[in-house]
Short mmCIF file of C-alpha atoms and ligand atoms in Angstrom, two decimals:
data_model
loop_
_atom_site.label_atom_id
_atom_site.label_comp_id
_atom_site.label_asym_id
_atom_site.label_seq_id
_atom_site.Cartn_x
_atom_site.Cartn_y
_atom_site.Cartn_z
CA UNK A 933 5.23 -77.98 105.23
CA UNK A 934 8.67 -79.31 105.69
CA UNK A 935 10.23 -79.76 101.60
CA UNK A 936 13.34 -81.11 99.54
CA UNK A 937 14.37 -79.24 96.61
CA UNK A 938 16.67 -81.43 95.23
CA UNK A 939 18.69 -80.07 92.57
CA UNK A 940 20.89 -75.91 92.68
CA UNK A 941 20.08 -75.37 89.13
CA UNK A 942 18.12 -72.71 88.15
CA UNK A 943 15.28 -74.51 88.64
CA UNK A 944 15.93 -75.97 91.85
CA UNK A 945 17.15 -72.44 93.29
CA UNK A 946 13.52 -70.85 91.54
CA UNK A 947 11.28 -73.48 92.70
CA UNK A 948 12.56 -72.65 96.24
CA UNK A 949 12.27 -68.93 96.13
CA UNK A 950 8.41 -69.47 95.43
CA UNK A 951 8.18 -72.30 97.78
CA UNK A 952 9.76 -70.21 100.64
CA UNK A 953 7.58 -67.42 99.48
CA UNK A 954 4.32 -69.55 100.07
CA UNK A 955 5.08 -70.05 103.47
CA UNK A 956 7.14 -73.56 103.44
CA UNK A 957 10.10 -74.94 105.31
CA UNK A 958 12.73 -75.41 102.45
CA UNK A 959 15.92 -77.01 102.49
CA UNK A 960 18.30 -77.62 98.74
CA UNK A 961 20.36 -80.50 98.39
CA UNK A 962 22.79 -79.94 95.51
CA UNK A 963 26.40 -81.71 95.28
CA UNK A 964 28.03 -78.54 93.76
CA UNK A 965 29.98 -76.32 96.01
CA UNK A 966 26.94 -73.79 95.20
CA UNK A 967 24.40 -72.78 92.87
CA UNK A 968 24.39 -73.22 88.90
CA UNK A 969 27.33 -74.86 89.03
CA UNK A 970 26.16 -77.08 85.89
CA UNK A 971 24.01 -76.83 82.89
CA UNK A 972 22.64 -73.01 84.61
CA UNK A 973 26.35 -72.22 84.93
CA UNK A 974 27.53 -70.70 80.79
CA UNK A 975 24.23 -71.03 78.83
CA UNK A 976 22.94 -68.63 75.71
CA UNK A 977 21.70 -66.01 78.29
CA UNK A 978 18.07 -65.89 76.85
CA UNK A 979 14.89 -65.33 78.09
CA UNK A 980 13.23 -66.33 74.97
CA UNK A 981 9.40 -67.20 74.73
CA UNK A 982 9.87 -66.70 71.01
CA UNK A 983 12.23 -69.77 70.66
CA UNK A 984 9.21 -72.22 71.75
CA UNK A 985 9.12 -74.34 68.79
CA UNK A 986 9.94 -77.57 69.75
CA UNK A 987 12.98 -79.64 68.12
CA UNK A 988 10.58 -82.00 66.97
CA UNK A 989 8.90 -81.46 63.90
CA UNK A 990 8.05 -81.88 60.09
CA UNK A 991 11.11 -80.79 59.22
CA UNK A 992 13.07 -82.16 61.17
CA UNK A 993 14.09 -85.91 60.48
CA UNK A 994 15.50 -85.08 56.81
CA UNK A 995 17.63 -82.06 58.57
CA UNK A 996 18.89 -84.38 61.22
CA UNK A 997 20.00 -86.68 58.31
CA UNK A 998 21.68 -84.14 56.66
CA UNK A 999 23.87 -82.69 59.93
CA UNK A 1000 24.79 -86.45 59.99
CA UNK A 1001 28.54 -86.18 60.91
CA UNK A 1002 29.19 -82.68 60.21
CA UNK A 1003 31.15 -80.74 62.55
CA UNK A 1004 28.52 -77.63 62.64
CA UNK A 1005 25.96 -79.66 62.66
CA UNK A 1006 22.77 -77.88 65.07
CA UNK A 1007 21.33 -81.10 66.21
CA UNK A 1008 23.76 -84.52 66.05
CA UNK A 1009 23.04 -87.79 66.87
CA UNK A 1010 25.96 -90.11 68.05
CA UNK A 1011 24.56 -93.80 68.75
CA UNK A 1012 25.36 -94.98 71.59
CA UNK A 1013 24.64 -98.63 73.17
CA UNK A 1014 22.16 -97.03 75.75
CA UNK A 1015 18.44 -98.36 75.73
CA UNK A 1016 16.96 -94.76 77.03
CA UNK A 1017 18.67 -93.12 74.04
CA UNK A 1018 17.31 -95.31 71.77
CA UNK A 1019 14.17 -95.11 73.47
CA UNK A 1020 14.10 -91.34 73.67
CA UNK A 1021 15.06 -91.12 69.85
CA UNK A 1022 11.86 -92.95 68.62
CA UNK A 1023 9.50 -91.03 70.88
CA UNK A 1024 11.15 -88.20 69.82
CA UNK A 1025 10.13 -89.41 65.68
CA UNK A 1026 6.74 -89.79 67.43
CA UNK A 1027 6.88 -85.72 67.67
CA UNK A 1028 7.82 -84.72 64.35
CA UNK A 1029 4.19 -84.71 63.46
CA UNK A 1030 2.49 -81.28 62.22
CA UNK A 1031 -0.18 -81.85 65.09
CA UNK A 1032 2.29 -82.83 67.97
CA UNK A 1033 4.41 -80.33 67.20
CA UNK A 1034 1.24 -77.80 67.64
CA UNK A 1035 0.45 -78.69 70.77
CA UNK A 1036 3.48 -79.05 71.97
CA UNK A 1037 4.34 -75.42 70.86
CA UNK A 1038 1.06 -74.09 72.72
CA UNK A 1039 2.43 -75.98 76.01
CA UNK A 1040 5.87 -74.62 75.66
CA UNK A 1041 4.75 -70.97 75.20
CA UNK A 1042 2.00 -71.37 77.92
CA UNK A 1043 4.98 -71.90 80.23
CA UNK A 1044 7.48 -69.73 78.94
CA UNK A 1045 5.10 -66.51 78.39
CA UNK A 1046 4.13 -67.16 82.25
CA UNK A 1047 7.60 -67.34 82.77
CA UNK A 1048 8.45 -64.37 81.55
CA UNK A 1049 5.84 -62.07 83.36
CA UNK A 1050 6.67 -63.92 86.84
CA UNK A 1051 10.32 -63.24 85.88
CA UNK A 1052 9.41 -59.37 85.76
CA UNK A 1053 7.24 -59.66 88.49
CA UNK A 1054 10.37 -60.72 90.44
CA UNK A 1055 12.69 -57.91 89.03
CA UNK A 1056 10.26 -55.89 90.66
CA UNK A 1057 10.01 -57.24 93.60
CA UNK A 1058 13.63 -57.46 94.15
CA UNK A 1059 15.76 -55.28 91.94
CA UNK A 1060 17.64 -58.38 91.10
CA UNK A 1061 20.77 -57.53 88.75
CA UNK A 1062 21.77 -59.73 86.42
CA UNK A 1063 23.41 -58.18 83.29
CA UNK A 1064 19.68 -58.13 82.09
CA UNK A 1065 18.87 -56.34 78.73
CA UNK A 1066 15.14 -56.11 77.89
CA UNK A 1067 15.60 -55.25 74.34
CA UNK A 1068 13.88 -58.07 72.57
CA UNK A 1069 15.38 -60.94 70.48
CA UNK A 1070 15.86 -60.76 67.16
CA UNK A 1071 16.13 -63.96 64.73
CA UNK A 1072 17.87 -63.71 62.00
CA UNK A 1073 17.74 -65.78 58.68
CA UNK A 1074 20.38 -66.03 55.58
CA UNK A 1075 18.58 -68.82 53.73
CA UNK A 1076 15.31 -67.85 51.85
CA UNK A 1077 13.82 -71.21 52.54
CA UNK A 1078 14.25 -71.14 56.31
CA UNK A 1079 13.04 -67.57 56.14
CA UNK A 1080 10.07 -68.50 54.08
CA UNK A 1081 9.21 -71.51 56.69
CA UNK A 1082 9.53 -68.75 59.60
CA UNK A 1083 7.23 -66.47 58.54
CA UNK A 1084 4.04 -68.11 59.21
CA UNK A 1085 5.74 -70.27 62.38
CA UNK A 1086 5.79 -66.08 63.66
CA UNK A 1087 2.43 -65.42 62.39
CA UNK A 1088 1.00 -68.78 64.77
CA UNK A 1089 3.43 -67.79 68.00
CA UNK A 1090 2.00 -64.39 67.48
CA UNK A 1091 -1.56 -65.61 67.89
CA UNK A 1092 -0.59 -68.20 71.00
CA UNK A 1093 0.93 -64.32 72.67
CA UNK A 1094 4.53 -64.47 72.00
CA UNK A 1095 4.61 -61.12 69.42
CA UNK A 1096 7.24 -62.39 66.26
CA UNK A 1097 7.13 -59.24 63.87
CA UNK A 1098 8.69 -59.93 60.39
CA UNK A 1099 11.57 -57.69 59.41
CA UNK A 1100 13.30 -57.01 56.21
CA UNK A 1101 17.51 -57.26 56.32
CA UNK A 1102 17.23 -53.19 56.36
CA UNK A 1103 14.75 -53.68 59.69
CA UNK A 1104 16.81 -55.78 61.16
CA UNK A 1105 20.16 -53.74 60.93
CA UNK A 1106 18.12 -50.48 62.44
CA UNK A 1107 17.29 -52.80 65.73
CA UNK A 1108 20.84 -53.91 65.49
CA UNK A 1109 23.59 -51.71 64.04
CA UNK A 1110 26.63 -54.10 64.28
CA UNK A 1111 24.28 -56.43 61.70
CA UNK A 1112 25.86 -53.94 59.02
CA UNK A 1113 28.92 -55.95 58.88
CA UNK A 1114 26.77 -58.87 57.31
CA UNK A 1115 24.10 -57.10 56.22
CA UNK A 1116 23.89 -58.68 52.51
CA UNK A 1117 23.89 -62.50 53.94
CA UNK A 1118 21.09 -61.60 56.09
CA UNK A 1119 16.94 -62.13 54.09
CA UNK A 1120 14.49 -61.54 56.55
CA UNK A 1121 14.18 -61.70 60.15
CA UNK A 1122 11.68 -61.81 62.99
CA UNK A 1123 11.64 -59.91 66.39
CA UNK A 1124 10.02 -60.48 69.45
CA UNK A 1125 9.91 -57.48 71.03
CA UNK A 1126 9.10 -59.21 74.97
CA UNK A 1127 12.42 -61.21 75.17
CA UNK A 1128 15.21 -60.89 76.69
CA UNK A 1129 18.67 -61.66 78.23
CA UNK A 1130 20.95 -62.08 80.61
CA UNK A 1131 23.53 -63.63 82.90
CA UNK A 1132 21.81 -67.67 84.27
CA UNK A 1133 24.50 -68.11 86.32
CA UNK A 1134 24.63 -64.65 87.82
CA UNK A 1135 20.72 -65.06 88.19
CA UNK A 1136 20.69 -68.05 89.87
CA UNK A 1137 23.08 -66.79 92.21
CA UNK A 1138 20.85 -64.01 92.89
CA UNK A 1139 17.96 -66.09 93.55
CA UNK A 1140 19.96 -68.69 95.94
CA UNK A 1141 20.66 -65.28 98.19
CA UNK A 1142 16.99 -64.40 97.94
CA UNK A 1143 15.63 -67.78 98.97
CA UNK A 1144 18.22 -67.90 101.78
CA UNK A 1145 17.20 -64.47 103.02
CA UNK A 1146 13.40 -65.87 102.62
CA UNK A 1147 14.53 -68.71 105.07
CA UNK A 1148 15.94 -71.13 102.47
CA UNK A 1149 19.07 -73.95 103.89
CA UNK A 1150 21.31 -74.49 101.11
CA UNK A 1151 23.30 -78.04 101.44
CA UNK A 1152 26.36 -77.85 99.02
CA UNK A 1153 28.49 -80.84 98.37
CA UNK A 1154 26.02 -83.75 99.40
CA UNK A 1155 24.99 -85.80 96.55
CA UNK A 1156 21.69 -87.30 96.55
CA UNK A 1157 21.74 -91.19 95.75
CA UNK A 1158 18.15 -92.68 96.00
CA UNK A 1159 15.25 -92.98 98.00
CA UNK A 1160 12.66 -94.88 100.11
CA UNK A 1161 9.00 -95.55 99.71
CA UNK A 1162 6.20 -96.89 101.22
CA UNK A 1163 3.18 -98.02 99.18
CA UNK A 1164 2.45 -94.07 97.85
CA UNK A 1165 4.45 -91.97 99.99
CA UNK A 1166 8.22 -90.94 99.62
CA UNK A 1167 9.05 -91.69 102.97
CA UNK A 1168 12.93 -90.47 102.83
CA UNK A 1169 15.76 -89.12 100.33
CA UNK A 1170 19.38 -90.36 100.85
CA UNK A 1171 21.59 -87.78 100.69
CA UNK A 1172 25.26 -88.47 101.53
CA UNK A 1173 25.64 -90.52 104.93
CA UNK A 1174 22.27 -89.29 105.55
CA UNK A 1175 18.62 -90.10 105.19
CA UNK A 1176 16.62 -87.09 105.27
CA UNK A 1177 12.73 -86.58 105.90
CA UNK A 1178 10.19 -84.38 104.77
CA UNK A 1179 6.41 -83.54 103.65
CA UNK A 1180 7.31 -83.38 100.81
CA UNK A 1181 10.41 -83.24 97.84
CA UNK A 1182 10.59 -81.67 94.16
CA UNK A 1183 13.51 -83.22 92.02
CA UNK A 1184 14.99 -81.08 90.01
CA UNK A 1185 18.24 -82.98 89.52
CA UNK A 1186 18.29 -81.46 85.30
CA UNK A 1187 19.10 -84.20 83.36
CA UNK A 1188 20.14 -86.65 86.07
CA UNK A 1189 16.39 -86.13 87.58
CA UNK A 1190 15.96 -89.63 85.57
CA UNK A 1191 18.63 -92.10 86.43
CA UNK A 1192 17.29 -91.59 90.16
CA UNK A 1193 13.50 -91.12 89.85
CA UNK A 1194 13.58 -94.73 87.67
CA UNK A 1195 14.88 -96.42 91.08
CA UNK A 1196 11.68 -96.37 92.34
CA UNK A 1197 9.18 -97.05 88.83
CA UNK A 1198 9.09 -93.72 87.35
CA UNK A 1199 10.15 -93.88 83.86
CA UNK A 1200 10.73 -90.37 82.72
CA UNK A 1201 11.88 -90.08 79.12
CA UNK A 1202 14.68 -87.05 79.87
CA UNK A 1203 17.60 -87.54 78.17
CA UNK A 1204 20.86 -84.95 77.84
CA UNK A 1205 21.27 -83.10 75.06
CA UNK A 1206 24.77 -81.08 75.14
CA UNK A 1207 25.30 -78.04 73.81
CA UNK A 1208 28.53 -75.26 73.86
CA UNK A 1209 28.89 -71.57 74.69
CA UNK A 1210 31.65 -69.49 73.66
CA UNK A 1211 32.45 -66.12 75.65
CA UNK A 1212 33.84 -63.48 73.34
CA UNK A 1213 35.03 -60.56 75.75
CA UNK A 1214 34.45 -57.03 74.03
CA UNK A 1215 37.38 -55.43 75.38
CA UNK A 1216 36.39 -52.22 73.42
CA UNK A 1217 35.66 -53.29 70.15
CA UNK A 1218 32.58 -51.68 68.80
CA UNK A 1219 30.98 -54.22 66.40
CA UNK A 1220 29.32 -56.67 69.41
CA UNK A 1221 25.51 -56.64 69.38
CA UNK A 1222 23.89 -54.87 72.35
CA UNK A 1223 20.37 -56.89 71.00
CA UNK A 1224 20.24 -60.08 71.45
CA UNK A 1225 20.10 -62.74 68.30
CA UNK A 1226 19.11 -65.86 67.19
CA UNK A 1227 20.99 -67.05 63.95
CA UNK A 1228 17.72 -69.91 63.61
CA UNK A 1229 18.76 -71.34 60.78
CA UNK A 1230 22.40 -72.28 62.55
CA UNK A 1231 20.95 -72.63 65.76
CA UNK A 1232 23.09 -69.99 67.79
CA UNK A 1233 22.41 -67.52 69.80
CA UNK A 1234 24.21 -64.02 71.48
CA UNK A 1235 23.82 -62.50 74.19
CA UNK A 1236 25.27 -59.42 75.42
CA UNK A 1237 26.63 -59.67 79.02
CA UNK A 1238 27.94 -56.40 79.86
CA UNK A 1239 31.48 -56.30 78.38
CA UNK A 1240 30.99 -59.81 77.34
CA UNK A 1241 29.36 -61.63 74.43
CA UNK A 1242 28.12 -65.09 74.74
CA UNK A 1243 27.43 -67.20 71.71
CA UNK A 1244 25.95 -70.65 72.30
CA UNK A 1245 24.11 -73.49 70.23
CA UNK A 1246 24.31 -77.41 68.86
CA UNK A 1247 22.62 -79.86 70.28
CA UNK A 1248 24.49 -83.66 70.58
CA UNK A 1249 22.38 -86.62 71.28
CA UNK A 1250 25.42 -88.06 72.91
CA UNK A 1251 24.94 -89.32 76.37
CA UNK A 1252 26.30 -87.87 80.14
CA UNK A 1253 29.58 -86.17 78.62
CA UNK A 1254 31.26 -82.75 79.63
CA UNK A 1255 33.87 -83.12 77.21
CA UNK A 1256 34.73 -79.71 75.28
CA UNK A 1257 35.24 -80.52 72.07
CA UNK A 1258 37.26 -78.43 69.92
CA UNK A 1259 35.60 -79.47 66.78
CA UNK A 1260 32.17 -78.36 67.48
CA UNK A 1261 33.32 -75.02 69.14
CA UNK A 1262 35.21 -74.01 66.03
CA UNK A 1263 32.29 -73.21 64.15
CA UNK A 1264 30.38 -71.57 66.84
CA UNK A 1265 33.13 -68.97 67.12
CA UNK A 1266 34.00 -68.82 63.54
CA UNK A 1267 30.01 -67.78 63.13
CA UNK A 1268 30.16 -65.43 65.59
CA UNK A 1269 32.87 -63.93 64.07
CA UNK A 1270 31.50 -63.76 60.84
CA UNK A 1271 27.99 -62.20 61.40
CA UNK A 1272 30.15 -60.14 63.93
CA UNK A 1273 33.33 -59.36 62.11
CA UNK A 1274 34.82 -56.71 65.51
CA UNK A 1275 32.62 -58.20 67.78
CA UNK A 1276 36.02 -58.81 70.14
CA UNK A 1277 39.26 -60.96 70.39
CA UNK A 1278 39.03 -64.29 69.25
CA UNK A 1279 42.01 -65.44 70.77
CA UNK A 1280 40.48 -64.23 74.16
CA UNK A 1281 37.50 -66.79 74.29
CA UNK A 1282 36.15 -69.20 76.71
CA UNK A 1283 34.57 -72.18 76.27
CA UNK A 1284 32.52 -74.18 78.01
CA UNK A 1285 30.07 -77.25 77.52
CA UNK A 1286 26.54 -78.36 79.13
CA UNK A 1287 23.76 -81.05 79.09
CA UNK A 1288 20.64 -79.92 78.77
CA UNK A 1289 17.90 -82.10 80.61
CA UNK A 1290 15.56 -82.27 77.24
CA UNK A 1291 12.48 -84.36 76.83
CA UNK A 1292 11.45 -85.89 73.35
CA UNK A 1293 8.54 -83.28 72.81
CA UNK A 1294 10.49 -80.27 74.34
CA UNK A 1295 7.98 -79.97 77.26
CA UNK A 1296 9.15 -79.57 80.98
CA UNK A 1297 8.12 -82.04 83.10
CA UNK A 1298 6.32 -80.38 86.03
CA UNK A 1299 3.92 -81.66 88.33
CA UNK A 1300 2.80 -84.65 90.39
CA UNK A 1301 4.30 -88.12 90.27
CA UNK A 1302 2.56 -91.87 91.40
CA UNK A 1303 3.98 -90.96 94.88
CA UNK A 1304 1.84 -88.31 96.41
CA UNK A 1305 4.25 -86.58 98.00
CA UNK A 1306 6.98 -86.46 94.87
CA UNK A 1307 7.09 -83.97 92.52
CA UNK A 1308 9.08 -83.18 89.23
CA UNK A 1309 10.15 -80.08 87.90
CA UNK A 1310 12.78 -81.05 85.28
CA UNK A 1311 13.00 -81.61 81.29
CA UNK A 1312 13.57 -78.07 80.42
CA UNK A 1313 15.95 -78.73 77.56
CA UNK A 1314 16.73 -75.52 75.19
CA UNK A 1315 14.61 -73.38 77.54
CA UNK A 1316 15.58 -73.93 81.18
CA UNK A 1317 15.99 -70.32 81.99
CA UNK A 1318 13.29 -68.88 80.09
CA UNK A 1319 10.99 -71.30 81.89
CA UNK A 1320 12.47 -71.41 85.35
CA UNK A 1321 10.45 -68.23 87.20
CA UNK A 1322 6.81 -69.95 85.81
CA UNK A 1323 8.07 -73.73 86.47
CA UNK A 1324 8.92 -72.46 90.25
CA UNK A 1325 5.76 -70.54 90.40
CA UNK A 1326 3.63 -73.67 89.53
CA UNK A 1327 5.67 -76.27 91.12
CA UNK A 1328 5.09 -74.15 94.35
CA UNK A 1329 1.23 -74.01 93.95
CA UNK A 1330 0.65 -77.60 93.10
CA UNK A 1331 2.89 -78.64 96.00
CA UNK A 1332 0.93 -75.99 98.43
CA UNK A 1333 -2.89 -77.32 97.12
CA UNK A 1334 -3.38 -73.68 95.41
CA UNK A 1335 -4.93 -73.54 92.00
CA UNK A 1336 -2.18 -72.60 89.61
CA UNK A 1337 -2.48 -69.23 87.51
CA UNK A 1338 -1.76 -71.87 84.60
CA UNK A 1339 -3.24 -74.46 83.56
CA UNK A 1340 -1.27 -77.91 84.13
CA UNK A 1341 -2.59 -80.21 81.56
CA UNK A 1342 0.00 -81.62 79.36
CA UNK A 1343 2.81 -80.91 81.97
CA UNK A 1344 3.09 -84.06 84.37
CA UNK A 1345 4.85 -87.42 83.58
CA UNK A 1346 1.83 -89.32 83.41
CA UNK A 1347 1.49 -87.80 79.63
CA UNK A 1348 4.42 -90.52 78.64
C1 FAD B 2845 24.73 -74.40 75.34
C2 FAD B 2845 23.45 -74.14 76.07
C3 FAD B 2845 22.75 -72.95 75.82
C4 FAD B 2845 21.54 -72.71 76.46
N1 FAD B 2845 20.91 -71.51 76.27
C5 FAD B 2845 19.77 -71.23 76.92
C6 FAD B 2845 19.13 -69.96 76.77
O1 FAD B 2845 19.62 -69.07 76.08
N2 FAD B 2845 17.97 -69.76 77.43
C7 FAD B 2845 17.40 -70.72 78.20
O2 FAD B 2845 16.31 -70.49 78.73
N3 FAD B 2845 17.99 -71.92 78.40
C8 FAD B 2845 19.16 -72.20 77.77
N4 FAD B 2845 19.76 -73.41 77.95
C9 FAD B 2845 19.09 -74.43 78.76
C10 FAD B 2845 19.26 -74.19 80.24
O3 FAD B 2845 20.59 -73.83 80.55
C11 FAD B 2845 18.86 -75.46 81.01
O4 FAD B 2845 17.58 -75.89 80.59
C12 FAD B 2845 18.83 -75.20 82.50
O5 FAD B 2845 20.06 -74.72 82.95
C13 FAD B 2845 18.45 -76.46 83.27
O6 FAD B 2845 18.40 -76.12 84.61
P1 FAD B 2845 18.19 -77.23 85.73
O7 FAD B 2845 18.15 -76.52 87.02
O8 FAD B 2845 17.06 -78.11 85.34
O9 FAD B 2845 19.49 -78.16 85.58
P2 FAD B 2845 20.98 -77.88 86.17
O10 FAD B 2845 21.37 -76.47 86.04
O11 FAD B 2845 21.86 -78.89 85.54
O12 FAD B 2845 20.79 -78.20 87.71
C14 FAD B 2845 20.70 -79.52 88.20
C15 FAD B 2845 21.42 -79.53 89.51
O13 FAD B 2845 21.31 -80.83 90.08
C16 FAD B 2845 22.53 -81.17 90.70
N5 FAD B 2845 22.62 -82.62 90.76
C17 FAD B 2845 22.52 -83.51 89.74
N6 FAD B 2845 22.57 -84.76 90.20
C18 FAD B 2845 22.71 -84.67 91.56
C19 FAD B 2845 22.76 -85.62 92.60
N7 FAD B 2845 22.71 -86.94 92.38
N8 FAD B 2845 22.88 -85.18 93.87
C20 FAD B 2845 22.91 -83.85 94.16
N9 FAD B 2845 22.85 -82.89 93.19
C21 FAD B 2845 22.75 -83.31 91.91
C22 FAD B 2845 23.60 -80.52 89.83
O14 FAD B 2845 24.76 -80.27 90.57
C23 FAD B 2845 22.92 -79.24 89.36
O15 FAD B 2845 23.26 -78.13 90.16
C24 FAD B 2845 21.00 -73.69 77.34
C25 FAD B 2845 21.71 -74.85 77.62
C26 FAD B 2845 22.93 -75.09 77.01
C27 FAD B 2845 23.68 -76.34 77.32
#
């Protein structure tokens, strides 16, 4: 079959490896001058199945009130006058249940665990190099009472198959030395033995060269503006000056997947949720982690990229803005540097800023649309990477007929 990928992100770029690799005609439309130029480009660097617990839950209504204006603040909400905020923010209440926020954990990890295997399937397949470090991730906890709430939140991951094994502060420092530094904030942690990390950017790279050697046509710099329909058939996708045909098209546009798809009646509850990265490079110093860590109860998380570290985190409910903000980096470095004291030159960093394409119950959207030919593989918020290889695998089976090694239910738009 002849199909659009629209969308250079990291799920575009995987969801046309595996389409290439079941025997279709692909071509990628992306308005970037290449791949994972956007949200893929500076992210936290994880591959972590272990972070599946969705934003939404018990908890987390009070918290949000509490971050309210604070500059370190892990999740913020700025009201805006937008209706699919507004909109996103109540069915995002809707989640906060104990029982929504179980199933939605099981349909996270049943994605992200897949992920993760087709991931290492690919690595060896390919030898693909991407600064990746398969040492596990470690979260780590200074607050007894966030500890306390993680320990049986590990105990149930454990059961769905993502292994969380709790650690004492004197655990955690012998999986990760440079923890010495802060070793009396830390109480407990949790590690996860099957995670990992690396470069997104440099991946998705990688993969764009392995599609096009597979037969992939990359189109850089065309943006895609809408398309045309006939009763249930997508019958064209305008891209630039042009109106291009095909059997069939996934959009995986990230978080601007929605303000195209609703052209033409599909209301998809996506909604951007920014976030910042700080890159820290080592330059020699000795006290950067070589695991990588996930400060839960802050929301941050390093990675170690060869001779750099990356640190990223917060969330802001705050609509389609780039903006770098000064204010909300701050802290992320000042962290860094504190549970990392000689982790490298402050003065040194980069920062950068990205929206990530997040759905109200932290579940990708991935699957078949009301046009039969249309298909969505977007919504990937906190987890884009970790879920890319398994959202590319599926996407590639459903759009090829083939039963999926995964099951689909709970996936598609159709559960809004
Ligand atoms: C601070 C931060 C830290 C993160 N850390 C992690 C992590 O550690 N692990 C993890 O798994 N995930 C992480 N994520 C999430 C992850 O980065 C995203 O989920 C993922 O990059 C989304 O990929 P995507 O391909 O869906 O979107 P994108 O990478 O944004 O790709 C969408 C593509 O569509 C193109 N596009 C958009 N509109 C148009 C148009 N009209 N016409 C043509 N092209 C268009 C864009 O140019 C872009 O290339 C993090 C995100 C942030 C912001």
């Amino acid at each position: 079959m002849k199909i659009l990928v629209l969308g250079a992100g990291v799920v575009g770029v995987t969801s046309a490896y595996y389409l290439a690799k079941a025997g279709h005609d692909v071509t990628v439309i992306d308005r970037q001058p290449g791949p994972g130029l956007e949200t893929s480009f500076a992210n936290g660097g994880q591959i972590s199945a272990s972070h599946a617990d969705p934003w939404a839950g018990p908890a987390t209504p009070a918290k949000i009130v509490k971050w309210l204006g604070r500059a370190d603040a892990p999740l913020l909400y700025r009201f805006r006058a937008d209706l699919a905020q507004w909109a996103w923010g109540l069915r995002f209440l809707r989640n906060c249940t104990a029982g929504r926020s179980r199933i939605n954990t099981e349909r996270v990890l049943r994605v992200a665990v897949y992920s993760r295997d087709c991931l290492r399937a690919l690595r060896a397949e390919t030898g693909i190099a991407y600064d990746h470090l398969g040492k596990g991730i470690l979260h780590v906890y200074s607050d007894p009472r966030e500890f306390e709430q993680a320990v049986p939140k590990a105990a149930a991951m454990s059961e769905l198959g993502c292994i969380r094994k709790v650690l004492t502060p004197q655990e955690c420092v012998a999986i990760e030395p440079a923890l010495a530094a802060s070793r009396d904030e830390l109480v407990g942690g949790t590690f996860s033995p099957d995670d990992e990390s690396g470069d997104a950017h440099v991946f998705t790279g990688r993969v764009a060269e392995l599609a096009g050697a597979a037969g992939v046509q990359f189109r850089y710099g065309v943006t895609v503006t809408g398309f045309a329909t006939e009763g249930d058939r997508l019958t064209a996708v305008q891209a630039g000056s042009e109106r291009l045909t095909a059997d069939a098209c996934v959009v995986a546009l990230g978080s601007f997947t929605p303000l195209l798809v609703r052209r033409i009646g599909i209301r998809l509850p996506v909604y951007p949720a920014k976030g910042y990265s700080v890159t820290i490079p080592v330059d020699g110093h000795a006290g950067a982690p070589s695991v990588a860590i996930i400060d839960d109860q802050r929301k941050i998380v390093y990675s170690r990229l060869g001779q750099r570290l990356r640190v990223a985190g917060t969330a802001e409910i705050a609509g389609y803005d780039t903006t770098v903000r000064e204010e909300r980096t701050r802290p992320i470095l000042n962290a860094a540097m504190r549970l990392f004291p000689d982790c490298g030159d402050p003065g040194k960093a980069e920062f950068w800023a990205g929206l990530r394409p997040t759905t109200p119950d932290s579940v990708p959207v991935i699957g078949p649309t009301r046009y039969r030919n249309l298909f969505l593989n977007t919504g990937h918020g906190t987890l884009g990477w970790t879920m890319a290889c398994g959202s590319g695998r599926l996407i590639a089976d459903l759009v090829s007929g083939r039963a999926p090694e995964i099951s689909p239910e709970g996936l598609d738009v159709s559960r809004f």
